[in-house]
Amino acid sequence: AQSVTQLGSHVSVSEGALVLLRCNYSSSVPPYLFWYVQYPNQGLQLLLKYTSAATLVKGINGFEAEFKKSETSFHLTKPSAHMSDAAEYFCAVSEGNSNYQLIWGAGTKLIIKP
Amino acid sequence: NAGVTQTPKFQVLKTGQSMTLQCAQDMNHEYMSWYRQDPGMGLRLIHYSVGAGITDQGEVPNGYNVSRSTTEDFPLRLLSAAPSQTSVYFCASSYSIEQETQYFGPGTRLLVL
């Protein structure tokens, strides 16, 4: 069965530092992969998605993620953190092409230190 | 466009009470879904719909009912609230059932005493 693991329920970085949020998945077939962001007191919004095109996916707000099949990973990065990046980030994976098949990670709360 | 709207934002219920969480979207999306979000866990799918008159169960459907009489509205009913249903509930919609961007409402925080 497919699963998603996000390493670290909380990640703290200084403003201007590299952001790295980890996501590993288990899947028997090439998956669809997503990162969503949830700002305080708001619903989730899509950051980026991988659907078997380029392995390096660029998203909104300067974020990008790289699909590494050999490592079954889809880590999210941003070169320089901004205070406005403080939010909770969710990784999601699906083996099928339907939204109801999505399996969600537990989320990582990103804390930005001034 | 208002996007996906949810009401109420916050609700307190007593065990055994029933209530309906409202969800509406104005984007003419076919696919709508309800999730619950609990601390330390990912979103879990409760019910989903692929169009008016068509609904199906997700991962955690017990204790919840849904209906889809129009494209715009997808209410979630709690039949007899239990403390285990204390959670944050999100409604989401997308243009189709296929792996499309889902648009989420702001959520309803429910506390069952």
PDB file of C-alpha atoms in Angstrom:
ATOM      1  CA  ALA A   1       0.000   0.000   0.000  1.00  0.00           C
ATOM      2  CA  GLN A   2       1.207   3.455  -0.770  1.00  0.00           C
ATOM      3  CA  SER A   3       2.251   5.747   2.045  1.00  0.00           C
ATOM      4  CA  VAL A   4       3.802   9.155   2.571  1.00  0.00           C
ATOM      5  CA  THR A   5       6.330  10.126   5.225  1.00  0.00           C
ATOM      6  CA  GLN A   6       7.265  13.704   5.982  1.00  0.00           C
ATOM      7  CA  LEU A   7      10.380  13.845   8.116  1.00  0.00           C
ATOM      8  CA  GLY A   8      10.019  16.339  10.935  1.00  0.00           C
ATOM      9  CA  SER A   9       6.735  17.712  12.185  1.00  0.00           C
ATOM     10  CA  HIS A  10       8.483  21.066  12.702  1.00  0.00           C
ATOM     11  CA  VAL A  11      11.383  22.600  10.796  1.00  0.00           C
ATOM     12  CA  SER A  12      12.959  25.875  11.874  1.00  0.00           C
ATOM     13  CA  VAL A  13      15.205  27.968   9.606  1.00  0.00           C
ATOM     14  CA  SER A  14      16.546  31.487   9.734  1.00  0.00           C
ATOM     15  CA  GLU A  15      15.270  34.098   7.322  1.00  0.00           C
ATOM     16  CA  GLY A  16      17.431  33.938   4.193  1.00  0.00           C
ATOM     17  CA  ALA A  17      18.534  30.354   4.797  1.00  0.00           C
ATOM     18  CA  LEU A  18      17.810  27.319   2.640  1.00  0.00           C
ATOM     19  CA  VAL A  19      14.481  25.611   3.186  1.00  0.00           C
ATOM     20  CA  LEU A  20      14.432  21.819   2.847  1.00  0.00           C
ATOM     21  CA  LEU A  21      11.275  19.868   3.647  1.00  0.00           C
ATOM     22  CA  ARG A  22      11.505  16.129   3.181  1.00  0.00           C
ATOM     23  CA  CYS A  23       8.935  13.793   1.687  1.00  0.00           C
ATOM     24  CA  ASN A  24       9.402  10.095   1.050  1.00  0.00           C
ATOM     25  CA  TYR A  25       6.777   7.816  -0.379  1.00  0.00           C
ATOM     26  CA  SER A  26       6.192   4.183  -1.079  1.00  0.00           C
ATOM     27  CA  SER A  27       4.514   3.251  -4.310  1.00  0.00           C
ATOM     28  CA  SER A  28       4.559   0.286  -6.625  1.00  0.00           C
ATOM     29  CA  VAL A  29       4.037   2.417  -9.727  1.00  0.00           C
ATOM     30  CA  PRO A  30       5.218   5.847 -10.839  1.00  0.00           C
ATOM     31  CA  PRO A  31       3.162   8.159  -8.704  1.00  0.00           C
ATOM     32  CA  TYR A  32       1.626  11.574  -8.962  1.00  0.00           C
ATOM     33  CA  LEU A  33       3.197  13.815  -6.310  1.00  0.00           C
ATOM     34  CA  PHE A  34       2.030  17.085  -4.806  1.00  0.00           C
ATOM     35  CA  TRP A  35       3.042  19.722  -2.315  1.00  0.00           C
ATOM     36  CA  TYR A  36       0.340  21.868  -0.753  1.00  0.00           C
ATOM     37  CA  VAL A  37       0.784  24.760   1.680  1.00  0.00           C
ATOM     38  CA  GLN A  38      -1.562  25.843   4.459  1.00  0.00           C
ATOM     39  CA  TYR A  39      -1.135  29.339   5.833  1.00  0.00           C
ATOM     40  CA  PRO A  40      -2.549  30.019   9.305  1.00  0.00           C
ATOM     41  CA  ASN A  41      -6.343  29.863   9.447  1.00  0.00           C
ATOM     42  CA  GLN A  42      -6.636  29.166   5.713  1.00  0.00           C
ATOM     43  CA  GLY A  43      -7.330  26.199   3.481  1.00  0.00           C
ATOM     44  CA  LEU A  44      -4.646  24.374   1.571  1.00  0.00           C
ATOM     45  CA  GLN A  45      -3.357  25.641  -1.745  1.00  0.00           C
ATOM     46  CA  LEU A  46      -1.253  23.904  -4.360  1.00  0.00           C
ATOM     47  CA  LEU A  47       2.464  24.713  -4.415  1.00  0.00           C
ATOM     48  CA  LEU A  48       3.504  22.326  -7.155  1.00  0.00           C
ATOM     49  CA  LYS A  49       2.851  18.904  -8.649  1.00  0.00           C
ATOM     50  CA  TYR A  50       4.772  16.183 -10.440  1.00  0.00           C
ATOM     51  CA  THR A  51       2.943  14.203 -13.083  1.00  0.00           C
ATOM     52  CA  SER A  52       5.755  12.306 -14.891  1.00  0.00           C
ATOM     53  CA  ALA A  53       7.125  15.203 -16.916  1.00  0.00           C
ATOM     54  CA  ALA A  54      10.351  16.939 -15.806  1.00  0.00           C
ATOM     55  CA  THR A  55      11.794  15.584 -12.568  1.00  0.00           C
ATOM     56  CA  LEU A  56      12.523  19.086 -11.264  1.00  0.00           C
ATOM     57  CA  VAL A  57       9.263  20.865 -10.701  1.00  0.00           C
ATOM     58  CA  LYS A  58       8.989  24.572 -10.079  1.00  0.00           C
ATOM     59  CA  GLY A  59       6.129  25.940  -8.057  1.00  0.00           C
ATOM     60  CA  ILE A  60       4.848  29.194  -6.725  1.00  0.00           C
ATOM     61  CA  ASN A  61       6.670  31.552  -4.358  1.00  0.00           C
ATOM     62  CA  GLY A  62      10.133  30.302  -5.381  1.00  0.00           C
ATOM     63  CA  PHE A  63       9.649  26.705  -4.232  1.00  0.00           C
ATOM     64  CA  GLU A  64      10.738  23.698  -6.220  1.00  0.00           C
ATOM     65  CA  ALA A  65      10.856  19.935  -5.723  1.00  0.00           C
ATOM     66  CA  GLU A  66      12.818  17.154  -7.335  1.00  0.00           C
ATOM     67  CA  PHE A  67      11.424  13.702  -8.018  1.00  0.00           C
ATOM     68  CA  LYS A  68      14.068  11.061  -7.310  1.00  0.00           C
ATOM     69  CA  LYS A  69      12.775   7.640  -8.215  1.00  0.00           C
ATOM     70  CA  SER A  70      15.779   5.771  -6.812  1.00  0.00           C
ATOM     71  CA  GLU A  71      15.309   7.427  -3.427  1.00  0.00           C
ATOM     72  CA  THR A  72      11.478   7.491  -3.592  1.00  0.00           C
ATOM     73  CA  SER A  73      11.682  11.107  -2.527  1.00  0.00           C
ATOM     74  CA  PHE A  74      10.093  14.398  -3.489  1.00  0.00           C
ATOM     75  CA  HIS A  75      11.762  16.957  -1.230  1.00  0.00           C
ATOM     76  CA  LEU A  76      10.682  20.590  -1.302  1.00  0.00           C
ATOM     77  CA  THR A  77      13.303  23.339  -1.364  1.00  0.00           C
ATOM     78  CA  LYS A  78      13.598  27.099  -1.497  1.00  0.00           C
ATOM     79  CA  PRO A  79      16.993  28.821  -1.676  1.00  0.00           C
ATOM     80  CA  SER A  80      16.185  31.679   0.675  1.00  0.00           C
ATOM     81  CA  ALA A  81      13.467  31.615   3.323  1.00  0.00           C
ATOM     82  CA  HIS A  82      11.177  34.575   3.830  1.00  0.00           C
ATOM     83  CA  MET A  83       9.061  35.332   6.865  1.00  0.00           C
ATOM     84  CA  SER A  84       5.953  34.899   4.715  1.00  0.00           C
ATOM     85  CA  ASP A  85       6.889  31.235   4.120  1.00  0.00           C
ATOM     86  CA  ALA A  86       5.878  30.341   7.664  1.00  0.00           C
ATOM     87  CA  ALA A  87       3.110  27.784   7.153  1.00  0.00           C
ATOM     88  CA  GLU A  88       2.380  24.078   7.228  1.00  0.00           C
ATOM     89  CA  TYR A  89       3.410  22.067   4.181  1.00  0.00           C
ATOM     90  CA  PHE A  90       1.800  18.826   3.081  1.00  0.00           C
ATOM     91  CA  CYS A  91       3.127  16.237   0.676  1.00  0.00           C
ATOM     92  CA  ALA A  92       0.615  13.986  -1.079  1.00  0.00           C
ATOM     93  CA  VAL A  93       1.000  10.987  -3.394  1.00  0.00           C
ATOM     94  CA  SER A  94      -1.291   9.006  -5.646  1.00  0.00           C
ATOM     95  CA  GLU A  95      -0.722   5.881  -7.681  1.00  0.00           C
ATOM     96  CA  GLY A  96      -3.797   6.566  -9.752  1.00  0.00           C
ATOM     97  CA  ASN A  97      -4.927   9.590 -11.690  1.00  0.00           C
ATOM     98  CA  SER A  98      -7.952  10.390  -9.537  1.00  0.00           C
ATOM     99  CA  ASN A  99      -8.075  12.957  -6.767  1.00  0.00           C
ATOM    100  CA  TYR A 100      -9.812  10.568  -4.389  1.00  0.00           C
ATOM    101  CA  GLN A 101      -6.756   8.318  -4.470  1.00  0.00           C
ATOM    102  CA  LEU A 102      -4.493  10.891  -2.831  1.00  0.00           C
ATOM    103  CA  ILE A 103      -2.643   9.839   0.310  1.00  0.00           C
ATOM    104  CA  TRP A 104      -1.487  12.736   2.467  1.00  0.00           C
ATOM    105  CA  GLY A 105       1.535  13.160   4.676  1.00  0.00           C
ATOM    106  CA  ALA A 106       1.129  14.392   8.242  1.00  0.00           C
ATOM    107  CA  GLY A 107       2.524  17.816   7.415  1.00  0.00           C
ATOM    108  CA  THR A 108       5.603  19.821   8.369  1.00  0.00           C
ATOM    109  CA  LYS A 109       5.275  23.159  10.080  1.00  0.00           C
ATOM    110  CA  LEU A 110       7.914  25.586   8.798  1.00  0.00           C
ATOM    111  CA  ILE A 111       9.079  28.173  11.324  1.00  0.00           C
ATOM    112  CA  ILE A 112      11.103  31.143  10.134  1.00  0.00           C
ATOM    113  CA  LYS A 113      13.424  32.814  12.644  1.00  0.00           C
ATOM    114  CA  PRO A 114      14.177  36.504  12.097  1.00  0.00           C
TER     115      PRO A 114
ATOM    116  CA  ASN B   1     -15.133  34.274  -7.844  1.00  0.00           C
ATOM    117  CA  ALA B   2     -15.540  33.453  -4.164  1.00  0.00           C
ATOM    118  CA  GLY B   3     -13.892  30.055  -4.733  1.00  0.00           C
ATOM    119  CA  VAL B   4     -14.790  27.449  -2.116  1.00  0.00           C
ATOM    120  CA  THR B   5     -16.753  28.706   0.860  1.00  0.00           C
ATOM    121  CA  GLN B   6     -17.554  26.858   4.067  1.00  0.00           C
ATOM    122  CA  THR B   7     -19.893  27.626   6.930  1.00  0.00           C
ATOM    123  CA  PRO B   8     -19.757  27.756   9.866  1.00  0.00           C
ATOM    124  CA  LYS B   9     -16.124  28.551  10.705  1.00  0.00           C
ATOM    125  CA  PHE B  10     -16.427  27.156  14.192  1.00  0.00           C
ATOM    126  CA  GLN B  11     -19.013  24.997  15.915  1.00  0.00           C
ATOM    127  CA  VAL B  12     -19.416  23.381  19.308  1.00  0.00           C
ATOM    128  CA  LEU B  13     -21.730  20.391  19.574  1.00  0.00           C
ATOM    129  CA  LYS B  14     -22.808  18.093  22.351  1.00  0.00           C
ATOM    130  CA  THR B  15     -22.503  14.355  21.902  1.00  0.00           C
ATOM    131  CA  GLY B  16     -25.493  13.024  19.998  1.00  0.00           C
ATOM    132  CA  GLN B  17     -26.415  16.277  18.279  1.00  0.00           C
ATOM    133  CA  SER B  18     -26.596  16.465  14.516  1.00  0.00           C
ATOM    134  CA  MET B  19     -25.494  19.250  12.232  1.00  0.00           C
ATOM    135  CA  THR B  20     -24.699  20.089   8.631  1.00  0.00           C
ATOM    136  CA  LEU B  21     -21.467  21.623   7.445  1.00  0.00           C
ATOM    137  CA  GLN B  22     -22.037  23.686   4.331  1.00  0.00           C
ATOM    138  CA  CYS B  23     -19.731  23.840   1.323  1.00  0.00           C
ATOM    139  CA  ALA B  24     -20.238  25.737  -1.906  1.00  0.00           C
ATOM    140  CA  GLN B  25     -18.099  26.513  -4.935  1.00  0.00           C
ATOM    141  CA  ASP B  26     -18.725  28.912  -7.795  1.00  0.00           C
ATOM    142  CA  MET B  27     -16.166  27.537 -10.270  1.00  0.00           C
ATOM    143  CA  ASN B  28     -18.472  24.964 -11.922  1.00  0.00           C
ATOM    144  CA  HIS B  29     -16.231  22.159 -10.682  1.00  0.00           C
ATOM    145  CA  GLU B  30     -17.393  18.584 -11.149  1.00  0.00           C
ATOM    146  CA  TYR B  31     -15.398  17.062  -8.315  1.00  0.00           C
ATOM    147  CA  MET B  32     -15.953  17.962  -4.666  1.00  0.00           C
ATOM    148  CA  SER B  33     -14.720  16.302  -1.541  1.00  0.00           C
ATOM    149  CA  TRP B  34     -14.660  16.488   2.237  1.00  0.00           C
ATOM    150  CA  TYR B  35     -11.565  15.884   4.350  1.00  0.00           C
ATOM    151  CA  ARG B  36     -10.888  15.899   8.037  1.00  0.00           C
ATOM    152  CA  GLN B  37      -7.607  17.108   9.467  1.00  0.00           C
ATOM    153  CA  ASP B  38      -6.402  15.826  12.821  1.00  0.00           C
ATOM    154  CA  PRO B  39      -3.172  16.735  14.640  1.00  0.00           C
ATOM    155  CA  GLY B  40      -0.199  14.652  13.536  1.00  0.00           C
ATOM    156  CA  MET B  41      -2.121  13.052  10.695  1.00  0.00           C
ATOM    157  CA  GLY B  42      -2.539  13.808   7.058  1.00  0.00           C
ATOM    158  CA  LEU B  43      -5.833  14.767   5.546  1.00  0.00           C
ATOM    159  CA  ARG B  44      -8.283  11.898   5.399  1.00  0.00           C
ATOM    160  CA  LEU B  45     -10.989  11.695   2.783  1.00  0.00           C
ATOM    161  CA  ILE B  46     -14.527  11.356   4.142  1.00  0.00           C
ATOM    162  CA  HIS B  47     -16.743  11.479   1.040  1.00  0.00           C
ATOM    163  CA  TYR B  48     -16.444  12.729  -2.482  1.00  0.00           C
ATOM    164  CA  SER B  49     -18.648  13.515  -5.453  1.00  0.00           C
ATOM    165  CA  VAL B  50     -17.980  13.474  -9.179  1.00  0.00           C
ATOM    166  CA  GLY B  51     -21.089  15.433 -10.108  1.00  0.00           C
ATOM    167  CA  ALA B  52     -24.636  16.261  -9.102  1.00  0.00           C
ATOM    168  CA  GLY B  53     -26.400  13.163  -7.817  1.00  0.00           C
ATOM    169  CA  ILE B  54     -23.202  11.085  -7.566  1.00  0.00           C
ATOM    170  CA  THR B  55     -21.375  10.532  -4.287  1.00  0.00           C
ATOM    171  CA  ASP B  56     -19.028   7.907  -2.909  1.00  0.00           C
ATOM    172  CA  GLN B  57     -17.260   7.013   0.308  1.00  0.00           C
ATOM    173  CA  GLY B  58     -13.701   7.865   1.111  1.00  0.00           C
ATOM    174  CA  GLU B  59     -11.367   6.495   3.743  1.00  0.00           C
ATOM    175  CA  VAL B  60     -13.349   7.495   6.852  1.00  0.00           C
ATOM    176  CA  PRO B  61     -17.067   7.755   5.970  1.00  0.00           C
ATOM    177  CA  ASN B  62     -18.648   6.346   9.145  1.00  0.00           C
ATOM    178  CA  GLY B  63     -20.852   8.824  10.964  1.00  0.00           C
ATOM    179  CA  TYR B  64     -21.134  11.179   8.003  1.00  0.00           C
ATOM    180  CA  ASN B  65     -23.602  11.590   5.156  1.00  0.00           C
ATOM    181  CA  VAL B  66     -23.396  13.685   2.017  1.00  0.00           C
ATOM    182  CA  SER B  67     -25.595  14.612  -0.901  1.00  0.00           C
ATOM    183  CA  ARG B  68     -25.010  16.587  -4.094  1.00  0.00           C
ATOM    184  CA  SER B  69     -28.227  17.989  -5.480  1.00  0.00           C
ATOM    185  CA  THR B  70     -26.496  20.789  -7.394  1.00  0.00           C
ATOM    186  CA  THR B  71     -23.066  21.294  -8.922  1.00  0.00           C
ATOM    187  CA  GLU B  72     -22.353  24.119  -6.492  1.00  0.00           C
ATOM    188  CA  ASP B  73     -23.240  22.633  -3.098  1.00  0.00           C
ATOM    189  CA  PHE B  74     -21.886  19.646  -1.199  1.00  0.00           C
ATOM    190  CA  PRO B  75     -23.080  19.579   2.432  1.00  0.00           C
ATOM    191  CA  LEU B  76     -21.669  17.188   5.018  1.00  0.00           C
ATOM    192  CA  ARG B  77     -24.035  15.894   7.681  1.00  0.00           C
ATOM    193  CA  LEU B  78     -23.018  14.572  11.058  1.00  0.00           C
ATOM    194  CA  LEU B  79     -25.795  12.232  12.082  1.00  0.00           C
ATOM    195  CA  SER B  80     -25.037  11.867  15.808  1.00  0.00           C
ATOM    196  CA  ALA B  81     -21.914  13.717  16.844  1.00  0.00           C
ATOM    197  CA  ALA B  82     -19.234  11.929  18.847  1.00  0.00           C
ATOM    198  CA  PRO B  83     -16.093  13.334  20.519  1.00  0.00           C
ATOM    199  CA  SER B  84     -14.019  11.390  17.966  1.00  0.00           C
ATOM    200  CA  GLN B  85     -15.435  13.711  15.306  1.00  0.00           C
ATOM    201  CA  THR B  86     -13.713  16.710  16.862  1.00  0.00           C
ATOM    202  CA  SER B  87     -11.580  17.890  13.981  1.00  0.00           C
ATOM    203  CA  VAL B  88     -11.065  20.503  11.324  1.00  0.00           C
ATOM    204  CA  TYR B  89     -13.103  19.816   8.218  1.00  0.00           C
ATOM    205  CA  PHE B  90     -12.080  20.964   4.755  1.00  0.00           C
ATOM    206  CA  CYS B  91     -14.117  20.983   1.610  1.00  0.00           C
ATOM    207  CA  ALA B  92     -12.248  20.928  -1.694  1.00  0.00           C
ATOM    208  CA  SER B  93     -13.162  21.045  -5.362  1.00  0.00           C
ATOM    209  CA  SER B  94     -11.483  20.510  -8.702  1.00  0.00           C
ATOM    210  CA  TYR B  95     -12.504  20.778 -12.332  1.00  0.00           C
ATOM    211  CA  SER B  96     -12.593  17.019 -12.752  1.00  0.00           C
ATOM    212  CA  ILE B  97     -11.868  13.838 -10.831  1.00  0.00           C
ATOM    213  CA  GLU B  98      -8.500  13.431 -12.531  1.00  0.00           C
ATOM    214  CA  GLN B  99      -5.322  14.650 -10.893  1.00  0.00           C
ATOM    215  CA  GLU B 100      -6.249  18.263 -10.980  1.00  0.00           C
ATOM    216  CA  THR B 101      -5.417  21.065  -8.629  1.00  0.00           C
ATOM    217  CA  GLN B 102      -7.830  20.978  -5.724  1.00  0.00           C
ATOM    218  CA  TYR B 103      -9.123  24.240  -4.294  1.00  0.00           C
ATOM    219  CA  PHE B 104      -9.773  24.182  -0.574  1.00  0.00           C
ATOM    220  CA  GLY B 105     -12.191  26.111   1.578  1.00  0.00           C
ATOM    221  CA  PRO B 106     -11.007  27.826   4.776  1.00  0.00           C
ATOM    222  CA  GLY B 107     -12.208  24.973   6.984  1.00  0.00           C
ATOM    223  CA  THR B 108     -14.704  24.381   9.769  1.00  0.00           C
ATOM    224  CA  ARG B 109     -13.357  23.738  13.247  1.00  0.00           C
ATOM    225  CA  LEU B 110     -15.696  21.365  15.105  1.00  0.00           C
ATOM    226  CA  LEU B 111     -15.573  20.581  18.800  1.00  0.00           C
ATOM    227  CA  VAL B 112     -17.779  17.796  20.133  1.00  0.00           C
ATOM    228  CA  LEU B 113     -18.166  17.712  23.882  1.00  0.00           C
TER     229      LEU B 113
END
